[in-house]
Coordinates of C-alpha atoms and ligand atoms in Angstrom, one line a residue:
M1 CA 23.1 -24.4 -8.4
K2 CA 21.2 -23.7 -5.2
K3 CA 23.0 -26.5 -3.4
A4 CA 26.4 -25.4 -4.6
I5 CA 25.8 -21.9 -3.4
S6 CA 24.6 -23.1 0.0
L7 CA 27.7 -25.2 0.4
L8 CA 30.0 -22.4 -0.5
L9 CA 28.1 -20.1 1.9
A10 CA 28.4 -22.6 4.7
S11 CA 32.1 -22.8 4.3
L12 CA 32.4 -19.0 4.0
L13 CA 30.4 -18.5 7.2
L14 CA 32.6 -21.0 9.1
L15 CA 35.7 -19.0 8.1
A16 CA 34.0 -15.8 8.9
A17 CA 33.2 -17.0 12.4
C18 CA 36.9 -17.6 13.0
A19 CA 38.0 -14.2 11.6
G20 CA 39.0 -11.7 14.3
V21 CA 38.7 -7.9 14.4
Q22 CA 41.8 -5.9 13.7
A23 CA 42.9 -3.6 16.5
E24 CA 46.2 -2.0 15.7
G25 CA 46.7 1.7 15.3
K26 CA 43.8 4.2 15.2
A27 CA 41.7 5.1 12.2
M28 CA 39.4 8.0 11.6
L29 CA 35.8 7.0 12.4
Y30 CA 34.0 10.3 11.9
Q31 CA 34.7 13.8 10.8
S32 CA 32.3 16.7 10.4
N33 CA 33.1 19.2 7.6
F34 CA 29.8 20.9 7.5
T35 CA 30.1 21.3 3.7
A36 CA 26.4 20.4 3.2
G37 CA 24.8 21.5 6.4
T38 CA 24.9 20.9 10.1
D39 CA 25.5 17.1 9.7
G40 CA 23.2 16.3 12.6
W41 CA 24.7 18.8 15.1
V42 CA 22.1 20.7 17.0
A43 CA 22.1 23.7 19.4
R44 CA 22.1 22.7 23.1
S45 CA 20.5 25.4 25.2
M46 CA 17.3 26.5 26.8
G47 CA 16.2 27.8 23.4
T48 CA 18.4 30.8 22.7
A49 CA 21.4 29.2 21.0
A50 CA 21.6 28.4 17.3
V51 CA 24.0 26.5 15.0
E52 CA 24.6 27.2 11.4
P53 CA 27.1 26.1 8.8
V54 CA 29.3 29.1 7.8
E55 CA 32.5 30.2 6.0
V56 CA 34.5 27.3 4.7
N57 CA 33.4 24.0 6.2
A58 CA 32.6 25.4 9.7
L59 CA 29.7 25.5 12.1
K60 CA 28.9 28.7 14.0
V61 CA 27.4 28.7 17.5
T62 CA 25.5 31.9 18.5
G63 CA 22.9 33.1 21.0
R64 CA 24.6 31.4 24.0
Q65 CA 23.7 32.2 27.6
S66 CA 25.6 29.5 29.5
D67 CA 28.9 27.7 29.0
W68 CA 27.2 24.4 28.2
N69 CA 25.2 26.1 25.4
S70 CA 26.9 24.5 22.5
A71 CA 26.8 22.4 19.3
G72 CA 26.1 18.8 20.2
R73 CA 25.5 15.6 18.3
D74 CA 24.4 12.0 19.1
F75 CA 27.1 9.3 18.6
D76 CA 26.9 5.5 18.8
L77 CA 29.9 4.9 21.1
I78 CA 31.0 1.5 22.3
P79 CA 31.8 1.0 26.0
G80 CA 35.5 0.1 26.6
V81 CA 36.8 1.4 23.2
E82 CA 39.4 4.2 23.5
Y83 CA 38.4 7.0 21.2
A84 CA 40.6 10.0 20.3
L85 CA 38.5 13.2 20.0
S86 CA 39.5 16.5 18.4
V87 CA 38.0 19.7 17.0
Q88 CA 39.3 23.0 15.8
V89 CA 37.6 26.1 17.4
R90 CA 38.0 29.8 16.7
Q91 CA 36.5 32.9 18.5
D92 CA 37.0 36.5 17.3
D93 CA 35.8 38.4 20.4
V94 CA 38.1 38.1 23.5
D95 CA 41.9 37.8 24.0
S96 CA 41.6 34.1 24.8
A97 CA 38.9 31.6 25.8
D98 CA 38.9 28.0 27.2
F99 CA 37.1 25.3 25.2
M100 CA 36.2 21.7 26.0
I101 CA 34.7 18.7 24.3
S102 CA 32.3 17.1 26.8
V103 CA 29.9 14.2 26.8
A104 CA 26.3 14.1 28.1
H105 CA 25.3 10.5 28.6
S106 CA 22.3 9.0 30.2
R107 CA 21.4 5.7 31.9
G108 CA 17.9 4.8 33.0
G109 CA 16.8 8.4 32.1
V110 CA 19.4 10.1 34.3
E111 CA 21.8 12.4 32.5
S112 CA 25.4 12.9 33.6
Y113 CA 28.4 14.7 32.1
E114 CA 32.2 14.4 31.7
N115 CA 34.7 16.9 30.3
L116 CA 37.0 15.1 27.9
A117 CA 39.2 17.4 25.9
F118 CA 40.6 20.9 26.5
G119 CA 42.2 23.8 24.6
T120 CA 42.6 27.6 24.9
A121 CA 41.8 29.6 21.7
E122 CA 43.5 33.0 21.2
K123 CA 41.4 35.6 19.4
G124 CA 41.1 34.9 15.7
K125 CA 43.2 31.7 15.7
W126 CA 42.0 28.2 14.8
T127 CA 42.9 26.1 17.8
L128 CA 43.0 22.4 18.3
V129 CA 41.0 21.0 21.3
S130 CA 41.9 17.3 21.7
G131 CA 41.7 14.5 24.2
A132 CA 40.8 10.8 24.7
Y133 CA 37.6 9.1 25.9
T134 CA 36.9 5.5 26.9
P135 CA 33.1 5.4 27.6
D136 CA 31.4 3.4 30.3
A137 CA 28.1 1.8 29.4
Y138 CA 25.3 4.3 28.9
D139 CA 22.1 4.3 26.9
N140 CA 23.2 7.2 24.7
Y141 CA 26.1 9.7 24.2
I142 CA 26.0 13.3 23.0
L143 CA 29.4 14.9 22.3
Y144 CA 29.4 18.7 22.5
V145 CA 31.8 21.6 22.3
E146 CA 31.5 24.1 25.1
T147 CA 33.4 26.9 26.8
T148 CA 34.5 27.5 30.4
G149 CA 34.1 31.0 31.7
A150 CA 32.8 32.5 28.4
P151 CA 29.0 31.8 28.5
T152 CA 28.0 34.3 25.8
L153 CA 30.9 34.0 23.4
D154 CA 30.1 33.2 19.8
F155 CA 32.5 30.7 18.2
V156 CA 33.0 28.6 15.1
M157 CA 34.2 25.0 15.0
R158 CA 35.4 22.7 12.2
F159 CA 36.9 19.2 11.7
F160 CA 35.3 17.6 14.7
R161 CA 36.9 14.2 14.5
I162 CA 36.7 10.9 16.2
D163 CA 39.4 8.2 15.8
A164 CA 39.1 4.7 17.1
P165 CA 41.2 1.6 17.0
Q166 CA 41.3 0.4 13.4
G167 CA 38.3 -1.6 12.5
T168 CA 37.0 -2.2 16.0
A169 CA 34.3 0.4 16.2
E170 CA 33.1 0.0 12.6
A171 CA 32.9 -3.8 13.0
A172 CA 31.1 -3.6 16.3
N173 CA 28.5 -1.2 14.8
H174 CA 27.8 -3.9 12.1
P175 CA 27.6 -7.3 13.8
D176 CA 27.6 -10.1 11.3
L177 CA 24.1 -10.9 10.4
E178 CA 22.5 -13.9 8.7
I179 CA 23.2 -13.5 5.0
P180 CA 20.1 -12.1 3.5
M181 CA 18.9 -14.2 0.5
T182 CA 16.9 -13.2 -2.5
T183 CA 15.2 -15.3 -5.2
T184 CA 16.4 -14.9 -8.8
E185 CA 16.1 -17.0 -11.9
N186 CA 19.2 -18.9 -10.6
G187 CA 17.5 -19.9 -7.4
E188 CA 18.0 -18.3 -4.0
I189 CA 21.2 -16.3 -3.8
P190 CA 22.5 -13.7 -1.3
S191 CA 21.6 -10.1 -1.9
L192 CA 24.4 -7.6 -2.2
K193 CA 22.3 -4.6 -1.2
E194 CA 20.8 -6.4 1.9
T195 CA 24.2 -7.7 2.9
Y196 CA 25.7 -4.1 2.9
A197 CA 22.5 -2.3 4.1
S198 CA 24.0 -1.3 7.4
Y199 CA 27.3 -0.1 5.8
F200 CA 26.6 1.7 2.6
D201 CA 24.7 1.4 -0.7
F202 CA 25.8 -1.3 -3.0
G203 CA 25.2 -0.4 -6.7
T204 CA 26.1 -0.8 -10.3
C205 CA 26.1 1.1 -13.5
V206 CA 23.4 0.1 -16.0
P207 CA 24.0 0.2 -19.8
G208 CA 21.1 2.0 -21.6
M209 CA 19.9 -1.1 -23.4
Q210 CA 19.7 -3.1 -20.2
A211 CA 17.4 -0.4 -18.6
R212 CA 14.7 -1.5 -21.1
N213 CA 15.2 -5.3 -20.3
A214 CA 12.6 -6.2 -17.7
E215 CA 14.3 -9.4 -16.7
A216 CA 17.7 -7.7 -16.1
M217 CA 16.1 -4.9 -14.2
A218 CA 14.1 -7.3 -12.0
F219 CA 17.4 -9.0 -11.1
N220 CA 19.1 -5.6 -10.5
L221 CA 16.3 -4.7 -8.1
T222 CA 17.2 -7.7 -5.9
Q223 CA 20.9 -6.9 -5.8
F224 CA 21.5 -3.1 -5.9
S225 CA 20.2 -0.1 -4.0
I226 CA 21.8 2.6 -6.2
L227 CA 22.1 2.7 -10.0
T228 CA 24.1 4.9 -12.4
P229 CA 23.4 5.2 -16.2
E230 CA 26.6 3.9 -17.8
N231 CA 26.6 6.5 -20.6
E232 CA 23.2 8.2 -20.7
L233 CA 23.9 11.2 -18.4
K234 CA 27.2 12.1 -20.0
P235 CA 27.3 15.4 -21.9
D236 CA 27.1 13.7 -25.3
S237 CA 23.8 12.2 -24.4
V238 CA 22.4 15.2 -22.6
L239 CA 23.5 18.3 -24.6
D240 CA 21.1 18.9 -27.4
V241 CA 23.5 20.3 -30.0
A242 CA 20.9 21.0 -32.7
A243 CA 18.6 22.9 -30.3
S244 CA 21.6 24.7 -28.7
K245 CA 22.8 25.8 -32.2
R246 CA 19.4 27.3 -33.0
L247 CA 19.3 29.2 -29.7
A248 CA 22.9 30.4 -30.1
A249 CA 21.8 32.5 -33.1
Q250 CA 20.1 34.8 -30.6
D251 CA 22.1 33.9 -27.4
E252 CA 25.6 32.4 -27.5
T253 CA 25.3 31.4 -23.9
A254 CA 22.3 29.1 -24.4
A255 CA 22.7 25.3 -23.7
A256 CA 19.7 23.1 -24.4
V257 CA 19.5 19.7 -22.7
H258 CA 17.4 16.5 -23.2
F259 CA 17.2 13.2 -21.4
D260 CA 15.8 10.7 -23.9
A261 CA 18.6 8.3 -23.4
A262 CA 18.5 8.3 -19.6
K263 CA 14.7 8.2 -19.2
P264 CA 14.2 4.5 -19.0
L265 CA 16.5 4.1 -16.0
L266 CA 15.2 7.3 -14.4
D267 CA 11.7 6.0 -14.8
F268 CA 12.7 2.6 -13.3
C269 CA 14.4 4.3 -10.3
K270 CA 11.4 6.6 -9.7
K271 CA 8.9 3.8 -9.9
N272 CA 10.8 1.4 -7.7
G273 CA 12.2 3.9 -5.2
V274 CA 15.8 3.1 -6.2
K275 CA 18.5 5.8 -5.7
M276 CA 20.5 7.1 -8.7
H277 CA 24.0 8.4 -8.8
G278 CA 24.4 10.9 -11.7
H279 CA 27.5 10.5 -14.0
V280 CA 28.7 13.1 -15.1
L281 CA 28.3 16.9 -15.6
V282 CA 31.8 17.9 -16.7
W283 CA 34.2 15.6 -18.5
H284 CA 36.9 16.0 -21.2
S285 CA 35.6 12.9 -23.0
Q286 CA 32.1 12.1 -24.4
T287 CA 31.4 15.8 -24.7
P288 CA 30.4 17.3 -28.1
E289 CA 33.2 19.4 -29.6
A290 CA 30.6 21.9 -30.7
F291 CA 29.9 22.8 -27.1
F292 CA 33.1 24.8 -27.0
H293 CA 32.8 26.7 -30.3
E294 CA 31.0 29.8 -31.5
G295 CA 27.5 29.1 -32.8
Y296 CA 27.9 25.5 -31.7
D297 CA 29.8 25.0 -34.9
A298 CA 33.0 22.9 -34.4
G299 CA 34.5 24.6 -37.5
K300 CA 34.3 28.0 -35.9
P301 CA 36.7 29.5 -33.2
F302 CA 36.4 28.6 -29.5
V303 CA 34.1 30.8 -27.5
T304 CA 35.5 33.1 -24.8
R305 CA 35.9 32.0 -21.1
E306 CA 32.8 34.1 -20.2
V307 CA 30.6 32.5 -22.8
M308 CA 31.8 29.1 -21.9
L309 CA 31.1 29.6 -18.2
A310 CA 27.6 31.0 -19.0
R311 CA 27.0 27.9 -21.2
L312 CA 28.1 25.7 -18.4
E313 CA 25.8 27.5 -16.0
N314 CA 22.9 27.1 -18.4
Y315 CA 23.8 23.4 -18.9
I316 CA 24.0 22.6 -15.2
S317 CA 21.0 24.6 -14.2
G318 CA 19.0 22.9 -17.1
V319 CA 20.0 19.4 -15.8
F320 CA 19.0 20.1 -12.2
A321 CA 15.8 21.9 -13.2
Y322 CA 14.7 19.0 -15.4
M323 CA 15.5 16.5 -12.6
Q324 CA 13.7 18.5 -10.0
E325 CA 10.6 18.8 -12.1
N326 CA 10.4 15.2 -13.3
Y327 CA 12.4 13.0 -11.0
P328 CA 12.6 14.9 -7.6
G329 CA 14.7 13.0 -5.1
V330 CA 15.8 10.3 -7.5
I331 CA 19.4 11.5 -8.0
V332 CA 21.0 11.6 -4.6
S333 CA 24.6 12.4 -5.8
W334 CA 26.5 13.5 -8.8
D335 CA 29.9 13.2 -10.3
V336 CA 30.3 16.9 -11.0
V337 CA 33.7 16.6 -12.7
N338 CA 35.3 13.4 -13.9
E339 CA 39.0 12.6 -14.6
A340 CA 40.4 16.2 -14.6
V341 CA 43.8 15.2 -13.3
D342 CA 46.5 14.2 -15.8
D343 CA 48.0 10.7 -15.3
G344 CA 51.6 11.7 -15.9
T345 CA 52.0 15.1 -14.3
G346 CA 49.3 15.2 -11.7
K347 CA 48.4 18.6 -13.1
L348 CA 45.1 19.3 -14.8
R349 CA 45.0 17.3 -18.0
K350 CA 44.9 19.1 -21.3
S351 CA 41.3 19.5 -22.5
N352 CA 38.9 21.9 -24.1
W353 CA 37.7 22.8 -20.6
L354 CA 41.2 23.8 -19.5
N355 CA 41.9 25.5 -22.8
V356 CA 38.6 27.6 -23.0
V357 CA 37.8 28.3 -19.3
G358 CA 41.2 28.0 -17.7
D359 CA 42.7 26.2 -14.7
D360 CA 39.8 27.1 -12.4
F361 CA 37.2 25.2 -14.5
V362 CA 36.8 22.4 -11.9
N363 CA 36.2 25.0 -9.1
R364 CA 33.7 26.9 -11.2
A365 CA 31.8 23.7 -12.1
F366 CA 31.5 22.7 -8.5
E367 CA 30.4 26.2 -7.6
L368 CA 27.6 26.0 -10.2
A369 CA 26.6 22.5 -9.2
R370 CA 26.3 23.6 -5.6
K371 CA 24.3 26.6 -6.7
Y372 CA 21.7 24.6 -8.6
A373 CA 21.7 21.1 -6.9
P374 CA 18.8 20.5 -4.5
E375 CA 19.9 20.7 -0.9
G376 CA 21.4 17.5 0.4
T377 CA 22.7 16.3 -3.1
L378 CA 26.2 15.0 -2.6
L379 CA 28.7 16.4 -5.0
Y380 CA 31.6 14.2 -6.0
Y381 CA 34.9 14.6 -7.8
N382 CA 35.6 11.2 -9.6
D383 CA 38.9 9.9 -11.0
Y384 CA 40.9 6.7 -11.7
N385 CA 44.5 5.6 -10.9
T386 CA 44.2 7.1 -7.4
A387 CA 46.7 4.5 -6.1
I388 CA 49.4 5.9 -8.3
L389 CA 51.3 8.4 -6.2
G390 CA 52.0 11.2 -8.8
K391 CA 48.4 11.3 -9.8
Q392 CA 47.2 10.9 -6.2
N393 CA 49.1 14.1 -5.2
G394 CA 47.4 16.0 -8.0
I395 CA 44.0 14.7 -7.0
V396 CA 44.6 15.6 -3.3
K397 CA 45.7 19.1 -4.3
L398 CA 42.5 19.5 -6.4
L399 CA 40.3 18.2 -3.6
E400 CA 41.9 20.5 -1.1
S401 CA 41.2 23.5 -3.3
L402 CA 37.5 22.4 -3.6
M403 CA 37.3 21.8 0.1
A404 CA 38.6 25.4 0.7
D405 CA 35.8 26.6 -1.6
G406 CA 33.4 24.5 0.4
T407 CA 31.8 23.0 -2.7
V408 CA 32.8 19.3 -2.7
D409 CA 31.3 16.6 -0.6
G410 CA 33.2 13.5 -1.7
Y411 CA 35.7 11.6 -3.8
G412 CA 34.8 8.7 -6.1
F413 CA 37.5 6.0 -6.6
Q414 CA 36.9 4.5 -10.0
M415 CA 38.9 1.3 -9.2
H416 CA 39.2 -0.3 -12.7
H417 CA 41.8 -2.7 -11.5
E418 CA 43.7 -5.8 -12.6
I419 CA 44.5 -8.7 -10.2
S420 CA 48.2 -7.8 -10.6
F421 CA 47.8 -4.0 -10.3
P422 CA 47.8 -1.9 -8.3
S423 CA 48.9 -3.6 -5.1
M424 CA 46.4 -3.7 -2.2
Q425 CA 48.9 -1.7 -0.1
A426 CA 48.8 1.1 -2.6
I427 CA 45.0 0.9 -2.8
E428 CA 44.7 1.0 1.0
A429 CA 47.1 3.9 1.2
C430 CA 45.2 6.0 -1.2
V431 CA 41.8 5.3 0.4
R432 CA 43.2 6.1 3.9
R433 CA 44.9 9.3 2.6
I434 CA 41.7 10.6 1.0
A435 CA 39.6 9.5 3.9
A436 CA 41.8 11.5 6.2
L437 CA 40.8 14.7 4.3
G438 CA 37.4 14.1 5.9
L439 CA 35.5 13.8 2.6
R440 CA 32.6 11.4 1.9
L441 CA 33.9 8.4 -0.2
R442 CA 32.5 6.1 -2.8
V443 CA 33.9 3.4 -5.0
S444 CA 32.2 4.5 -8.1
E445 CA 33.3 2.1 -10.9
L446 CA 34.7 -1.1 -9.4
D447 CA 35.8 -3.9 -11.7
I448 CA 38.8 -6.3 -11.6
G449 CA 40.2 -7.7 -14.8
I450 CA 41.6 -11.3 -15.1
P451 CA 43.4 -12.8 -18.1
S452 CA 41.3 -16.0 -18.1
T453 CA 38.4 -17.7 -16.3
S454 CA 40.6 -20.4 -14.9
E455 CA 39.9 -21.5 -11.4
A456 CA 43.1 -19.8 -10.2
D457 CA 42.3 -16.5 -11.9
L458 CA 38.8 -16.5 -10.6
A459 CA 40.1 -17.1 -7.1
K460 CA 42.6 -14.3 -7.3
Q461 CA 39.9 -12.0 -8.6
A462 CA 37.6 -13.0 -5.7
K463 CA 40.4 -12.3 -3.2
M464 CA 41.0 -8.8 -4.5
Y465 CA 37.3 -8.0 -4.4
A466 CA 37.3 -9.3 -0.8
E467 CA 40.2 -7.1 0.2
I468 CA 38.6 -4.0 -1.3
M469 CA 35.3 -4.7 0.5
K470 CA 37.1 -5.2 3.8
L471 CA 38.9 -1.9 3.3
M472 CA 35.7 0.0 2.5
K473 CA 33.9 -1.6 5.5
S474 CA 36.7 -0.2 7.7
V475 CA 35.8 3.3 6.5
S476 CA 32.1 2.7 6.2
S477 CA 31.0 5.7 8.3
Q478 CA 32.4 7.9 5.6
T479 CA 31.4 5.8 2.6
D480 CA 28.2 6.4 0.7
A481 CA 28.3 3.5 -1.8
V482 CA 30.4 0.9 -3.5
Q483 CA 29.3 0.5 -7.1
V484 CA 30.5 -2.1 -9.6
W485 CA 30.8 -0.9 -13.2
G486 CA 28.3 -3.4 -14.7
V487 CA 26.5 -6.6 -13.7
T488 CA 27.4 -9.5 -16.0
D489 CA 30.8 -10.0 -17.7
N490 CA 29.3 -10.0 -21.2
Y491 CA 28.0 -6.4 -20.8
S492 CA 31.2 -5.0 -19.3
W493 CA 33.1 -2.2 -21.1
R494 CA 36.0 -4.6 -20.9
S495 CA 34.2 -7.9 -21.3
D496 CA 37.4 -9.6 -22.6
K497 CA 38.7 -9.4 -19.0
H498 CA 35.7 -11.0 -17.2
P499 CA 35.9 -8.3 -14.5
L500 CA 32.5 -8.4 -12.8
L501 CA 30.5 -10.4 -10.2
F502 CA 28.1 -12.4 -12.4
N503 CA 28.4 -14.6 -15.5
A504 CA 26.4 -13.9 -18.6
D505 CA 23.5 -16.0 -17.3
R506 CA 23.6 -14.0 -14.0
S507 CA 24.9 -16.9 -12.0
P508 CA 27.3 -15.7 -9.3
K509 CA 31.1 -16.0 -9.7
P510 CA 33.5 -16.7 -6.8
A511 CA 34.0 -12.9 -6.7
F512 CA 30.3 -12.4 -5.8
L513 CA 30.6 -14.7 -2.8
A514 CA 33.8 -13.0 -1.8
V515 CA 31.9 -9.7 -1.8
I516 CA 29.1 -11.2 0.2
R517 CA 31.5 -12.5 2.9
P518 CA 34.9 -10.9 2.4
E519 CA 36.2 -11.8 5.9
A520 CA 36.0 -15.5 4.9
V521 CA 38.4 -15.2 2.0
Q522 CA 42.0 -16.0 2.9
Ligands
LIG1 O1 26.0 3.6 -28.8 C1 27.0 3.5 -29.8 C2 26.5 2.7 -30.9 O2 25.4 3.3 -31.5 C3 27.7 2.5 -31.9 O3 27.3 1.6 -32.9 C4 28.9 2.0 -31.2 C5 30.1 2.0 -32.2 O4 31.4 2.1 -31.5 O5 29.3 2.9 -30.1 C6 28.2 3.0 -29.2 O6 28.7 3.9 -28.2 C7 29.6 3.3 -27.3 C8 29.1 3.6 -25.9 O7 30.1 3.2 -24.9 C9 27.8 2.8 -25.6 O8 28.0 1.5 -25.7 C10 30.9 4.1 -27.5 O9 31.5 3.7 -28.7 C11 31.9 3.7 -26.4 O10 33.0 4.5 -26.5 C12 31.3 3.9 -25.0 O11 32.2 3.4 -24.1 C13 31.9 3.9 -22.8 C14 33.1 4.7 -22.3 O12 32.9 5.1 -20.9 C15 33.4 5.9 -23.1 O13 34.5 6.6 -22.6 C16 31.7 2.7 -21.9 O14 30.4 2.1 -22.2 C17 31.6 3.1 -20.4 O15 31.6 2.0 -19.6 C18 32.8 4.0 -20.1 O16 32.7 4.4 -18.7 C19 33.8 5.1 -18.2 C20 33.2 6.1 -17.2 O17 32.3 6.9 -17.8 C21 34.3 7.0 -16.6 N1 35.4 6.1 -16.1 C22 35.9 5.2 -17.0 C23 34.8 4.3 -17.5 C24 35.4 3.2 -18.4 O18 36.0 3.7 -19.5

């Protein structure tokens, strides 16, 4: 086995060495939305200026005494690459003011400056400041947004954005390294989490039973840097209906929670310093019917919108309070709402949530999650069939409304695919469309079904995995994680379609090697 893997790797590496870097068109490399803080932007001044996230996805600069007093951020720029820079600015104090994006760079400890992009903002109007920049070689680069002739003006900025030739900058930031190997019961094989360490987390879901299997978890530790309980943090595992029913006799808004099912995986992650992605706070499926009814009795009428929102608040605050007390820092991100958009119409799907709360239930859920989540927790909306245009339009509309609220951080693409569907063009189009919104991204539930385990089908499956990984590498600066939905085919939710990276004995499939070195797959 070890020899076979080494041979395959050797041929993959040879192909990889021949693979060039794409350079047509421009792709977004970075965008600040300030939804969850300053995103690394700091005040540049002699000490008086300050920056703070405000309003909807904007950063405010105050306390300025000189034009150069500004918001600035370090960027890893590559000499010779032509970048497009843009930012929206607004000021509410003078008839008009001139703004610039500038760069402070240093070489051998000597700092110098260039003004790169220009715009004039009329009072109260969001104004685009844009330009291009091809850096010379310096030791470091700080991009900052400043004024000319308005040294004390307060202003707000949003959507600071850098575009670069597609693939170039991302690839140059992540030079091909030696493939990191790890020892498993099948000998020495490459490690997914090490291979992707400079791009994003590589993870999987773990079924409850596997979380108690020491051998399986030891293997997972070598391969994955983020784990998600497959079912154990869903409302039907977390909501304690009996206890809630008892409490409801006094207070209809109560919601009792318990975590017996998720504990083994939570304990594992805490003990081994592995991140967890939480799935899921609000879903139409796998949620007890009683949650929506008076007295937690499915035979009684639905509760009112007010009671349901109060139950939701108690549920969400209960989840975060428990995690904070028992597993602080373990869950780094959550699917706040899952699959709210209807496949056919692109509108919100019919569900108890829509029926009892109304068509703002997703917005309210995110508002509550933001209220109770520890600072820095990334909040995701998660859905499937994003590549299908009608549904995609509905998803984008929903995301835009959450972005306007300033409550969402990212979008999770489930990607439960078949080798024949959807097309890679459709998958790439939906990833690029949602990336252009400026949200964080994750592939939350990747698996690719094949009709048989013939060599031809396994090769097609490997190719699609490779294409998806290349795509996600091209947007790696916005991507938090790629997670497969299971480890071995026999424990997949659709095991009949052999959709994962490992065989039942945890030996790697061609798809695994394709994920390790996607550029080598033709
Ligand atoms: O645990 C019970 C067991 O006691 C009982 O004997 C058995 C009888 O059917 O059911 C077992 O529960 C099953 C559970 O998985 C745990 O294995 C449920 O029936 C089964 O419906 C459930 O399926 C899960 C499915 O969500 C439910 O909708 C899958 O494991 C899980 O992979 C799947 O995950 C979803 C994501 O949450 C959201 N995106 C789609 C994805 C795939 O459907």
